[in-house]
Short mmCIF file of C-alpha atoms and ligand atoms in Angstrom, two decimals:
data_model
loop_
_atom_site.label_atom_id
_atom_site.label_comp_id
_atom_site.label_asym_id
_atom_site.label_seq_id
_atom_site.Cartn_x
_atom_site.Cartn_y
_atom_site.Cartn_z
CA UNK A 91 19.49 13.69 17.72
CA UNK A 92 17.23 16.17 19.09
CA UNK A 93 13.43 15.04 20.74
CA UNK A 94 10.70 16.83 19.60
CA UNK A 95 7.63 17.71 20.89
CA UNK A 96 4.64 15.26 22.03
CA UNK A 97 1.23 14.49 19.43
CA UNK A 98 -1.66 12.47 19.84
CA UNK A 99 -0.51 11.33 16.36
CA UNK A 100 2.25 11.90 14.03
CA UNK A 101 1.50 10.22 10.12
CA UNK A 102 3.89 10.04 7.68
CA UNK A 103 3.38 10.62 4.28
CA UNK A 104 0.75 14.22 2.86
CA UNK A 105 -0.64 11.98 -0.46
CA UNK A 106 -4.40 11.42 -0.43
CA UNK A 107 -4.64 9.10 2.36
CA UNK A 108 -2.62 11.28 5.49
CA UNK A 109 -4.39 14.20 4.60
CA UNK A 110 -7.43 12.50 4.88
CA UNK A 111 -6.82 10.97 8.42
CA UNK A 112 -4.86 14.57 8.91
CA UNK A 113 -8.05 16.25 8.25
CA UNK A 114 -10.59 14.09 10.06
CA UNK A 115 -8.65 13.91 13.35
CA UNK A 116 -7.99 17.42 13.77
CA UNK A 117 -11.61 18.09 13.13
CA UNK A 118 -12.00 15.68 16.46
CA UNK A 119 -9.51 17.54 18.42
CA UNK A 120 -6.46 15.64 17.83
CA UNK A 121 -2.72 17.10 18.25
CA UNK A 122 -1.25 16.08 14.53
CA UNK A 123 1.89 16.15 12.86
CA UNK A 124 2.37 15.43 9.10
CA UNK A 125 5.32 14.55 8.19
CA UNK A 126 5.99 14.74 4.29
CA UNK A 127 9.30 13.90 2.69
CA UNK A 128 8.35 16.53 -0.83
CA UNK A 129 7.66 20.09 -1.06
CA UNK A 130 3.88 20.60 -2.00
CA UNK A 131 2.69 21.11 -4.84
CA UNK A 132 4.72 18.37 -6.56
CA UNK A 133 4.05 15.89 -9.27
CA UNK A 134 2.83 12.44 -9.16
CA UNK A 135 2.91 9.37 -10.92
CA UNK A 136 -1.09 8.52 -11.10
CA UNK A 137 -3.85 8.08 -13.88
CA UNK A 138 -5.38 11.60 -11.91
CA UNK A 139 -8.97 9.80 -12.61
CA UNK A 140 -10.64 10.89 -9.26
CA UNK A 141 -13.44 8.53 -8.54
CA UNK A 142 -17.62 10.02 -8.15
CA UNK A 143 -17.42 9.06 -5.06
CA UNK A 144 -14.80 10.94 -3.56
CA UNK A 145 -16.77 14.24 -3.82
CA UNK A 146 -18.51 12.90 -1.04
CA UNK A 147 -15.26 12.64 0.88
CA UNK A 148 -14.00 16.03 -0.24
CA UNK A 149 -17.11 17.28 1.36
CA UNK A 150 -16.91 16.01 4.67
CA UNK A 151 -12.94 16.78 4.63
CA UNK A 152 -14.19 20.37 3.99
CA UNK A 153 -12.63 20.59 0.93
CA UNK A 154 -14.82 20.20 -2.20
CA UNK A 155 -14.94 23.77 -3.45
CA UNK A 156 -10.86 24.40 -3.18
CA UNK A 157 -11.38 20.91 -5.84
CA UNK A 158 -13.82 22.42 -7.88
CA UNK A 159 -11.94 26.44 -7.88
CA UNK A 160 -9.15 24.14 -9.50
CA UNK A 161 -11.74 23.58 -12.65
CA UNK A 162 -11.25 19.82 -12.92
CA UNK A 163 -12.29 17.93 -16.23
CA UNK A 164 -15.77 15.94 -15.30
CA UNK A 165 -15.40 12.25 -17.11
CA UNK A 166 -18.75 10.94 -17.40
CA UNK A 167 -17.67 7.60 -18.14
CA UNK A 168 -14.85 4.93 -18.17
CA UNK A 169 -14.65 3.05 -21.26
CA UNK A 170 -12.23 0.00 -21.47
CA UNK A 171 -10.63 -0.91 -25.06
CA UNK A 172 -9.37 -4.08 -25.97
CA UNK A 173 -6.49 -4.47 -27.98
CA UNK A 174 -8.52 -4.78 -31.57
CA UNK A 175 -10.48 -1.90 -29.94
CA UNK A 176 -13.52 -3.59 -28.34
CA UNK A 177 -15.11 -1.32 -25.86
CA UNK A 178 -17.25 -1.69 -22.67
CA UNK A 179 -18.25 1.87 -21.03
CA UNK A 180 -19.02 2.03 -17.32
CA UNK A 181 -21.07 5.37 -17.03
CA UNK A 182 -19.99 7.56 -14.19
CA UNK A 183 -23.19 7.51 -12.43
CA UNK A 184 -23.12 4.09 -11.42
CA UNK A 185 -21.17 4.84 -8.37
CA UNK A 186 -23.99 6.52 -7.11
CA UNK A 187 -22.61 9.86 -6.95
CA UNK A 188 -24.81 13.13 -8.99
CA UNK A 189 -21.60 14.53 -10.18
CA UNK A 190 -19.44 13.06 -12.61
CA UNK A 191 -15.58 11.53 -11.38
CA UNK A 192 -12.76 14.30 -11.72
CA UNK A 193 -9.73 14.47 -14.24
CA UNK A 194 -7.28 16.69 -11.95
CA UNK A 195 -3.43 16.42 -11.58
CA UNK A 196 -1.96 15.14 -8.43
CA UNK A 197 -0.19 18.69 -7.71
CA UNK A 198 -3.21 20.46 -7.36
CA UNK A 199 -5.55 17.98 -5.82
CA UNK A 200 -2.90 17.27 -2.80
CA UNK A 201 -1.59 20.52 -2.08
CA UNK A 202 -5.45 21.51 -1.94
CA UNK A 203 -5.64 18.51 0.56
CA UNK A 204 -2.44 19.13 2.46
CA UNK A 205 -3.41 23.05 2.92
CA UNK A 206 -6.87 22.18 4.03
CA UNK A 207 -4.66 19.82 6.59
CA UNK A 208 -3.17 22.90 7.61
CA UNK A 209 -6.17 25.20 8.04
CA UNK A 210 -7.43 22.50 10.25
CA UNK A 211 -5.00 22.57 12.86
CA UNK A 212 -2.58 20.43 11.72
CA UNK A 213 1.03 20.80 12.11
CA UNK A 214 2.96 19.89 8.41
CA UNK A 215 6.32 19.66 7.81
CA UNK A 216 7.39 19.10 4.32
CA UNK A 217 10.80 18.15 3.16
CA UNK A 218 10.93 16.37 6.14
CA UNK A 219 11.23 12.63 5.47
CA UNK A 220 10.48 9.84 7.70
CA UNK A 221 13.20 7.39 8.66
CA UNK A 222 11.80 4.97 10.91
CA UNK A 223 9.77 3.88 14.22
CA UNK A 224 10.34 4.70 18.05
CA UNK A 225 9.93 1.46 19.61
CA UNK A 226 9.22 0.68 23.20
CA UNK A 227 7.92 -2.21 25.11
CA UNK A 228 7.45 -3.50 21.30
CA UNK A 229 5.22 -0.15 20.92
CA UNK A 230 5.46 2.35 18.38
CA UNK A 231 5.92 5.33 19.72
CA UNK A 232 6.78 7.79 17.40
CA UNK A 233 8.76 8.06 14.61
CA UNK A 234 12.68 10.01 14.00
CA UNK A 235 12.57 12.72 11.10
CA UNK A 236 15.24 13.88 8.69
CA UNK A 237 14.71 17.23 8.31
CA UNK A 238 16.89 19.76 7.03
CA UNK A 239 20.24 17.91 7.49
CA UNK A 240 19.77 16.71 11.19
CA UNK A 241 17.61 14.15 12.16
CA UNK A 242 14.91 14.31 15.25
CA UNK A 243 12.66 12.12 17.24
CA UNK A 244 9.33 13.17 17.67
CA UNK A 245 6.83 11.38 20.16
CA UNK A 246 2.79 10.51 20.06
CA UNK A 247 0.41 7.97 21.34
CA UNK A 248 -0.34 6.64 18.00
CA UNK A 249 1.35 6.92 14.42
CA UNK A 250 -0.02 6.75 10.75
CA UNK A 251 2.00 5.43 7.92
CA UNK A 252 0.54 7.12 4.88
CA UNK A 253 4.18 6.57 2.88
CA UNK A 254 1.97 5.05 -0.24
CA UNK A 255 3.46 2.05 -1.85
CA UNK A 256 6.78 2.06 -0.36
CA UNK A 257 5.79 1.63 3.70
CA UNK A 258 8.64 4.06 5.03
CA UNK A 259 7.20 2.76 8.70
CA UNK A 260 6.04 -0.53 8.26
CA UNK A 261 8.51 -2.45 6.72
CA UNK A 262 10.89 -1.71 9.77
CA UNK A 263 8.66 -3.84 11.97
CA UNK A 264 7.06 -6.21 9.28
CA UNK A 265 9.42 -8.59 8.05
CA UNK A 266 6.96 -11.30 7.88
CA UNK A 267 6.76 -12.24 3.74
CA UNK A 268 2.67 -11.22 2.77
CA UNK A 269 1.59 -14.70 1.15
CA UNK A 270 -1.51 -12.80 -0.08
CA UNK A 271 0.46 -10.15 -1.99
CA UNK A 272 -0.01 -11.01 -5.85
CA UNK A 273 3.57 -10.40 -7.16
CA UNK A 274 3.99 -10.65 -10.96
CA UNK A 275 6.39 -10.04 -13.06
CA UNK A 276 8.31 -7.08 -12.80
CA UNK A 277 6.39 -3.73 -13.99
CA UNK A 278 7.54 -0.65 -14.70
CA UNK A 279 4.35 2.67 -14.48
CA UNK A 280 5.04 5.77 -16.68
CA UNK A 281 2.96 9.14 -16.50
CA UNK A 282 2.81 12.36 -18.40
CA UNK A 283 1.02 15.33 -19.35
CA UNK A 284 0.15 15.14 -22.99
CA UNK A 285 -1.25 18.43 -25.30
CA UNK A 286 -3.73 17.36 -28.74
CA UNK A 287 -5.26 13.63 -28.22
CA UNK A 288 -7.94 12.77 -29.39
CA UNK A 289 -9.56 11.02 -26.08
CA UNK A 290 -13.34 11.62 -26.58
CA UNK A 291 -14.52 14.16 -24.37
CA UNK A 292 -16.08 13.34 -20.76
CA UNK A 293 -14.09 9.77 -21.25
CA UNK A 294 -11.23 8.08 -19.11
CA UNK A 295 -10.43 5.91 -21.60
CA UNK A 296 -8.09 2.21 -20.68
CA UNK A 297 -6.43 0.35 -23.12
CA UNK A 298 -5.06 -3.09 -23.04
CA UNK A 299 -2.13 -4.33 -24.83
CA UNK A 300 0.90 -7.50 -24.11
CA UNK A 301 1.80 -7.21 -20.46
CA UNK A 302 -0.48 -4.39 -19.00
CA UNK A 303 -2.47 -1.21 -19.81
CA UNK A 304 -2.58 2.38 -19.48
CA UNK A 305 -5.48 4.90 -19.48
CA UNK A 306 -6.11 8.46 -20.94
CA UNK A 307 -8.71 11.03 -19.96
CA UNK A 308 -8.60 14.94 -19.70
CA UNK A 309 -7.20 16.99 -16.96
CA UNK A 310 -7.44 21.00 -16.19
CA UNK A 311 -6.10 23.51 -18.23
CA UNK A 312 -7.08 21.68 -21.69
CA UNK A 313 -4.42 18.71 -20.58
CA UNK A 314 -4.72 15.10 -20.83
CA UNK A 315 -3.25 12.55 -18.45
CA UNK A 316 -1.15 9.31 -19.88
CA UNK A 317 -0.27 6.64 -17.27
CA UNK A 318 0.57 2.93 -18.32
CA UNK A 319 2.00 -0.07 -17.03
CA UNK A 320 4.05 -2.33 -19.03
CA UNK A 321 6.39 -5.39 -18.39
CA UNK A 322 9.76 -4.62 -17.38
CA UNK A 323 11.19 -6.73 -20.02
CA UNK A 324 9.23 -5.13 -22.60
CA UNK A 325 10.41 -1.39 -21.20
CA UNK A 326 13.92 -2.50 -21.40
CA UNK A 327 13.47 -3.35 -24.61
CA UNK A 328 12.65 0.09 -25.71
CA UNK A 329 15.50 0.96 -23.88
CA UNK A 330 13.50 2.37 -20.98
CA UNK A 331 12.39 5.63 -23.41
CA UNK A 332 8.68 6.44 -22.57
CA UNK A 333 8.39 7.92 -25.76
CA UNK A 334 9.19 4.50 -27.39
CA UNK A 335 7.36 2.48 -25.33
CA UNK A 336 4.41 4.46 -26.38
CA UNK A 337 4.92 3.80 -29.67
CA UNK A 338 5.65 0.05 -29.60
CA UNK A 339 3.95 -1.14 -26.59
CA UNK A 340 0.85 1.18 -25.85
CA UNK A 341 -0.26 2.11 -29.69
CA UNK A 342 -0.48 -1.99 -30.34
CA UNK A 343 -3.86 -1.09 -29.02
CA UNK A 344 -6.36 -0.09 -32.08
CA UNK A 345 -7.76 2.90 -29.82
CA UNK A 346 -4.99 4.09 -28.15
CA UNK A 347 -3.04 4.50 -31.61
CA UNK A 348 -5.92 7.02 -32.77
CA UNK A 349 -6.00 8.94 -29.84
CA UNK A 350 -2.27 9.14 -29.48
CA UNK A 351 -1.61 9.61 -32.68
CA UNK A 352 -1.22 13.59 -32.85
CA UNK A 353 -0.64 13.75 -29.29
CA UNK A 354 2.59 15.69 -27.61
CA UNK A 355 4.29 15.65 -24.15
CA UNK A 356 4.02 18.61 -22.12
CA UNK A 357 5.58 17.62 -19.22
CA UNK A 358 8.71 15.72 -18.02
CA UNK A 359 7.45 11.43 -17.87
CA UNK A 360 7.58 9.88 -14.18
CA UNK A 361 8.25 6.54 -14.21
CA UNK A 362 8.43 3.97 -11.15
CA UNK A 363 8.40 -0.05 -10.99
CA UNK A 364 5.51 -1.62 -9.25
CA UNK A 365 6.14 -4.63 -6.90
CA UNK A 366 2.67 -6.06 -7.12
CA UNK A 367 -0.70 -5.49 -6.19
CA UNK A 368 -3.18 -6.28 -2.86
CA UNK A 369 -2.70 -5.61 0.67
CA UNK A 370 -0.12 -5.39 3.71
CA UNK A 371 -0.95 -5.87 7.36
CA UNK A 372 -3.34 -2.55 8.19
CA UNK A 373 -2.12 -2.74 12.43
CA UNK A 374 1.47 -4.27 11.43
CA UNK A 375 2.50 -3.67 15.43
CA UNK A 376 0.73 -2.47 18.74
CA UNK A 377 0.73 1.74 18.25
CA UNK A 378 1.29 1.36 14.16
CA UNK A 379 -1.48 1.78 11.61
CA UNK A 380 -1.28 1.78 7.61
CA UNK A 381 -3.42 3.63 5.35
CA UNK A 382 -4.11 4.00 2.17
CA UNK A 383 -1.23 2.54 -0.58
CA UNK A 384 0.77 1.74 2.71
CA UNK A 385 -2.22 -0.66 3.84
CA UNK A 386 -3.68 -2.07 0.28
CA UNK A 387 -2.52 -1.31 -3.73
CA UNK A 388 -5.63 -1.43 -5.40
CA UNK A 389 -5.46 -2.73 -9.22
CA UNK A 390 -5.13 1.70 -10.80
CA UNK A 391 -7.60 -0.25 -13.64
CA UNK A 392 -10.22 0.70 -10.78
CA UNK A 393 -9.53 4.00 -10.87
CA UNK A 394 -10.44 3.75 -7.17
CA UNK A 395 -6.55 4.04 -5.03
CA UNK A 396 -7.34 7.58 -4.37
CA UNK A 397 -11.19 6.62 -3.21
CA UNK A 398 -9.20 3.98 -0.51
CA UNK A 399 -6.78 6.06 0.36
CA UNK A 400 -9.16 8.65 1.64
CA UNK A 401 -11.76 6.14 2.81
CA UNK A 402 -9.08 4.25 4.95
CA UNK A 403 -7.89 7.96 6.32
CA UNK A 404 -10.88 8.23 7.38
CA UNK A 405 -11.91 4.46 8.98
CA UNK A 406 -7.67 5.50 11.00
CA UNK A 407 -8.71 8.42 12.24
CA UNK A 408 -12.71 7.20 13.35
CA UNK A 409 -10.68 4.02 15.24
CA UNK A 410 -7.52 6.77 16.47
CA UNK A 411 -10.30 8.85 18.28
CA UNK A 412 -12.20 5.96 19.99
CA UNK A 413 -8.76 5.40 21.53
CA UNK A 414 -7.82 8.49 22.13
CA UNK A 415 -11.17 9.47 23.70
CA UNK A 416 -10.88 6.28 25.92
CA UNK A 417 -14.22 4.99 24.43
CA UNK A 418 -14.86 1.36 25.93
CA UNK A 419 -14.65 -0.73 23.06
CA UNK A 420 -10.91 0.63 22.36
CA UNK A 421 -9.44 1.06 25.67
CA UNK A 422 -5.99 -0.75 24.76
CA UNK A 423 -3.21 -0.83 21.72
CA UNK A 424 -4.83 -3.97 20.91
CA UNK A 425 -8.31 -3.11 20.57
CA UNK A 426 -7.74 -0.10 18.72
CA UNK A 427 -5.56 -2.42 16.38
CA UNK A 428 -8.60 -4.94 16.47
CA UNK A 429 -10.97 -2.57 15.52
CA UNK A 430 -9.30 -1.14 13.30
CA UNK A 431 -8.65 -4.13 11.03
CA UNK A 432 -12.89 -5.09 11.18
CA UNK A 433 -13.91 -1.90 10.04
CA UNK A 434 -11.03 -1.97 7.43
CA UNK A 435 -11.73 -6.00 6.36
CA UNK A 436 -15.68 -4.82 6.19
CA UNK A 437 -14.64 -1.65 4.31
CA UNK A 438 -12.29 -3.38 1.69
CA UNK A 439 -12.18 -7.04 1.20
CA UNK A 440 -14.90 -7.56 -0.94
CA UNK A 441 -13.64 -4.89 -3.62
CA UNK A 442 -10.04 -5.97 -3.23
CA UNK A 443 -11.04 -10.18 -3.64
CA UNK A 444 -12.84 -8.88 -7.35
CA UNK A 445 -9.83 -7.02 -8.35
CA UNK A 446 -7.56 -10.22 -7.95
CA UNK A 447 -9.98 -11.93 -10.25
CA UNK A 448 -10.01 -9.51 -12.88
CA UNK A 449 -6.32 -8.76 -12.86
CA UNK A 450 -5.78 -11.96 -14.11
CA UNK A 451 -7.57 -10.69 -17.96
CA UNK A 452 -5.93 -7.13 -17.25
CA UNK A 453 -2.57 -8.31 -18.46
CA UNK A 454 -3.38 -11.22 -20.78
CA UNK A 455 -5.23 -9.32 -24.41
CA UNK A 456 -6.92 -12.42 -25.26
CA UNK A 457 -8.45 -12.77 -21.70
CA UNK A 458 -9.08 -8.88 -21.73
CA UNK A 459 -10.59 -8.83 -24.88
CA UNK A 460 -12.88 -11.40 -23.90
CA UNK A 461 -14.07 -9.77 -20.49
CA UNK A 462 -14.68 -6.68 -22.61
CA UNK A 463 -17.16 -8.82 -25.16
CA UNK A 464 -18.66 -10.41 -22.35
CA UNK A 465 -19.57 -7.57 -20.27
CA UNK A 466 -20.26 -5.33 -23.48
CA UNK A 467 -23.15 -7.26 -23.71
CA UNK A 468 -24.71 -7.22 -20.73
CA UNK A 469 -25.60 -3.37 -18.56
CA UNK A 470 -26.86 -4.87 -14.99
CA UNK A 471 -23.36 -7.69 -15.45
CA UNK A 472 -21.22 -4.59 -16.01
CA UNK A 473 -23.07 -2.63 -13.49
CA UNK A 474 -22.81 -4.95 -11.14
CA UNK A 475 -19.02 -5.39 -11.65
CA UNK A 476 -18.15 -1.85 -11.72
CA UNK A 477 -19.95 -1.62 -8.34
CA UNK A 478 -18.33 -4.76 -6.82
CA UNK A 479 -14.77 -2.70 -7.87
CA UNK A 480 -15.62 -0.05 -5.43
CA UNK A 481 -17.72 -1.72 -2.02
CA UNK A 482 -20.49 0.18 -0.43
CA UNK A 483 -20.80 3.90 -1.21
CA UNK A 484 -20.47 4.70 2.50
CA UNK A 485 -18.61 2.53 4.67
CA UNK A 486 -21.32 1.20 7.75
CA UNK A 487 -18.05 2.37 10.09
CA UNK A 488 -18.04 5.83 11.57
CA UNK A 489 -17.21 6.96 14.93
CA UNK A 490 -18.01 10.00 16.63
C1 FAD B 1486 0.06 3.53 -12.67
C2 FAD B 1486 -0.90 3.99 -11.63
C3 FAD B 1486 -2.05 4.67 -11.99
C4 FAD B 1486 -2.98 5.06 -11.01
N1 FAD B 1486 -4.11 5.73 -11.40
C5 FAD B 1486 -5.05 6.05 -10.47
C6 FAD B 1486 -6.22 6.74 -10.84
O1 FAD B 1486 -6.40 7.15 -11.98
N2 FAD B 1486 -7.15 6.99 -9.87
C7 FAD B 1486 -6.97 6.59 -8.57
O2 FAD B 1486 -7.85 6.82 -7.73
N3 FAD B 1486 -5.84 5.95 -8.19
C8 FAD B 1486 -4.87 5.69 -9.10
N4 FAD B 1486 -3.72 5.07 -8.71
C9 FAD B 1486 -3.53 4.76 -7.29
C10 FAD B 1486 -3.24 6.02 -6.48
O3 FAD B 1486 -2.17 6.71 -7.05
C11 FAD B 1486 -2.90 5.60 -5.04
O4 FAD B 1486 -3.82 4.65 -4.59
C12 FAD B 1486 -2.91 6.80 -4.10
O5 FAD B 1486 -1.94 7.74 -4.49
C13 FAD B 1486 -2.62 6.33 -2.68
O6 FAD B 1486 -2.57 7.44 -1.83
P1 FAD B 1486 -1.64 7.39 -0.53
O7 FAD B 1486 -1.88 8.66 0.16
O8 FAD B 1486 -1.81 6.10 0.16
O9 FAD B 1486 -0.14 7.33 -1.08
P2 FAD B 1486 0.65 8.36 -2.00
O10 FAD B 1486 -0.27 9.12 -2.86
O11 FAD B 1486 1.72 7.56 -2.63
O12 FAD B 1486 1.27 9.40 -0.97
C14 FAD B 1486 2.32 9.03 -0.13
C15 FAD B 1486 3.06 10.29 0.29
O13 FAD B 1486 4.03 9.92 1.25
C16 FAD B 1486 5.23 10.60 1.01
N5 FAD B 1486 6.31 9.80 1.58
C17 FAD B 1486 6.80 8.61 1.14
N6 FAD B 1486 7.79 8.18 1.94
C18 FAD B 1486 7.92 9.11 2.91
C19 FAD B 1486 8.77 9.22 4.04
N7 FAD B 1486 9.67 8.29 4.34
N8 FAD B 1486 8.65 10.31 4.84
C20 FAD B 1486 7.73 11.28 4.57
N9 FAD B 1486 6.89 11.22 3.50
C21 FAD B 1486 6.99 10.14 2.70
C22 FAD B 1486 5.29 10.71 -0.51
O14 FAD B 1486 6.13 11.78 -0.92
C23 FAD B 1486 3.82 10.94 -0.86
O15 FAD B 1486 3.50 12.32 -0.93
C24 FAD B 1486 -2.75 4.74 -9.66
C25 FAD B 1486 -1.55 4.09 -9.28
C26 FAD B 1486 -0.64 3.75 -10.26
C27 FAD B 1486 0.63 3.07 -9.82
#
């Protein structure tokens, strides 16, 4: 085991979320090393629905016309179908952004991110993957790599875990259980590329059906994005064949059985089984921070993971610099930690308490269905829902 070379910070993990706090803290002056475990561009298991307000955040990262020189899909609105096909829309514009959300793969939108990390300053190393802490004192202090066969320490004041759902860093110094974790049943996510639905245009369309639900909307290049969840038992059943499940599970709903109906895959299907939904420990230990999916799994019914992951890149790298900058308030380990789980808790809580409530009708049809008629009727209830889903449109927490 060779040592590397000193950082201010080292994050691991180049998805949405380390790019972002990449990005921001190289902009402040920051020595950064991004460790990713893939070669960019690579595909990823998402709905690709990129919330209105993230053009915002693309902007700041310095990064919004490499989106748009990708010609994304604009979706103008959400609407969610019940299983007898109900529908409730949620216009775009509600999130208080002028341009519509974006339907754009994974592969392009985080390459676009992790090069922009790049241009910034930022040192990346992909195929490098990140196999645990550095402890010392009970500090982390860095992280050891496996990178090309051999494996390598590498040092820095403060370290990021951007892993995403699985918490490469974290869970080697968490062990505590999360009692506020909602685990359900098992559930297994599929995604692919599909050529010829029939989603109407300028829609991300959900659909509900026994034991989860899956959206459609368009992507670039004429595409359209599939991504579902269904019960475990129910994919085993199909004998864990996408295709299948499609047929048996998804098309139950009225909706999704027209707009599937002449549709073809044009890509290979990801799947991956979700453990549950909610949040982690953000500051699990003193000199560790989580971000993004590594720090809170937002209900993908939002459409909003990619909005937090880039929002809570950004609330990292705002607290990283007050430390790292010796600003008063964040002198210490601890009250960068501290400070960094306010702004986070003011950022997030509210959104993520509403999702818990309304994941309990997202997997039951007859509780779904109902939501739908309820809010249906009503423009400032849905409004105000939709809103609650996503927080403030800026977070009241920036540094400088
Ligand atoms: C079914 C489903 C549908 C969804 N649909 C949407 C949607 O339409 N819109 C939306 O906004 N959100 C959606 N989400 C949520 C969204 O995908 C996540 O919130 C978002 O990807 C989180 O970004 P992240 O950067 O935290 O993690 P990730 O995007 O997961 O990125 C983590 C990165 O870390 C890397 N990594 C992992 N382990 C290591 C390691 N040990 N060493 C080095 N690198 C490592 C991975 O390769 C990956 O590139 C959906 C989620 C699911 C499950």
């Amino acid at each position: 085991m060779t040592m590397g070379s000193n950082y201010d910070v080292i994050i691991a993990g180049g998805g949405p979320a380390g790019s972002s706090a990449a990005i921001n803290l190289a902009l402040r002056g920051a020595r950064v090393l991004l460790v990713e475990q893939k070669k960019f561009p690579r595909a990823k298991l998402c709905g690709e629905f990129i919330s209105p307000e993230c053009a915002d955040l693309f902007a700041r990262l310095g990064v919004a016309d490499q989106m748009f020189a990708a010609r994304p899909a604009t979706l103008s609105d959400t609407v969610f179908y019940s299983r007898t096909g109900k529908s409730a829309g949620v216009p775009s514009s509600w999130f208080g952004s002028a341009n519509g959300a974006l339907g754009l793969s994974r592969a392009e939108m985080d390459e676009r991110l992790l090069r922009r990390a790049s241009d910034a300053g930022v040192e990346v190393l992909e195929n490098a993957h990140a196999t645990n802490v550095l402890l010392e004192n009970e500090n982390v202090c860095g992280i050891t790599i496996k990178h090309h066969g051999s494996e390598e320490s590498f040092r820095a004041a403060i370290t990021i875990d951007a892993t995403g759902r699985t918490r490469a860093l974290a869970r080697h110094v968490n062990s505590k259980p999360n009692t506020k974790r909602d685990r359900r049943p098992p559930m297994i996510a599929f995604k692919a590329h599909l050529e010829n639905t029939r989603v109407a245009a300028g829609a991300c369309e959900i659909y509900f059906y026994r034991g989860g639900y899956g959206g459609l909307s368009s992507i670039e290049n004429g595409l359209s994005n599939l991504c579902f969840i269904a019960s475990a038992r129910d994919v085993r059943a199909c004998e864990a064949d996408a295709d299948r499940v499609v047929r048996e599970i998804v098309r139950q709903n009225a909706r999704a059985n027209e707009t599937l109906a002449t549709a073809h895959v044009a890509s290979p299907w990801l799947a991956v089984a979700l453990e549950g939904f909610g949040r982690h420990e953000v500051a699990p230990v003193k000199g560790l921070l989580a971000i993004g999916d590594a720090a809170s799994f937002i209900d993908p019914f939002t459409g909003s993971g990619m909005l937090m992951a880039l929002q809570s890149g950004e609330l990292a790298a705002g607290a990283t610099a007050n430390y790292l900058n010796e600003r008063p308030e964040s002198r210490t380990l601890e009250e960068l930690a501290a400070n960094y789980r306010v702004a986070y808790q003011r950022t997030f809580d509210a959104r993520l308490r509403i999702c818990s409530l309304l994941r309990k009708a997202a997997f039951v049809p007859r509780l779904a269905e109902l939501a739908i008629t309820l809010f249906a009727a009503s423009d400032s209830l849905r409004r105000r829902l939709a809103r609650a889903t996503r927080g403030a449109t800026r977070e009241t927490y920036y540094s400088s």
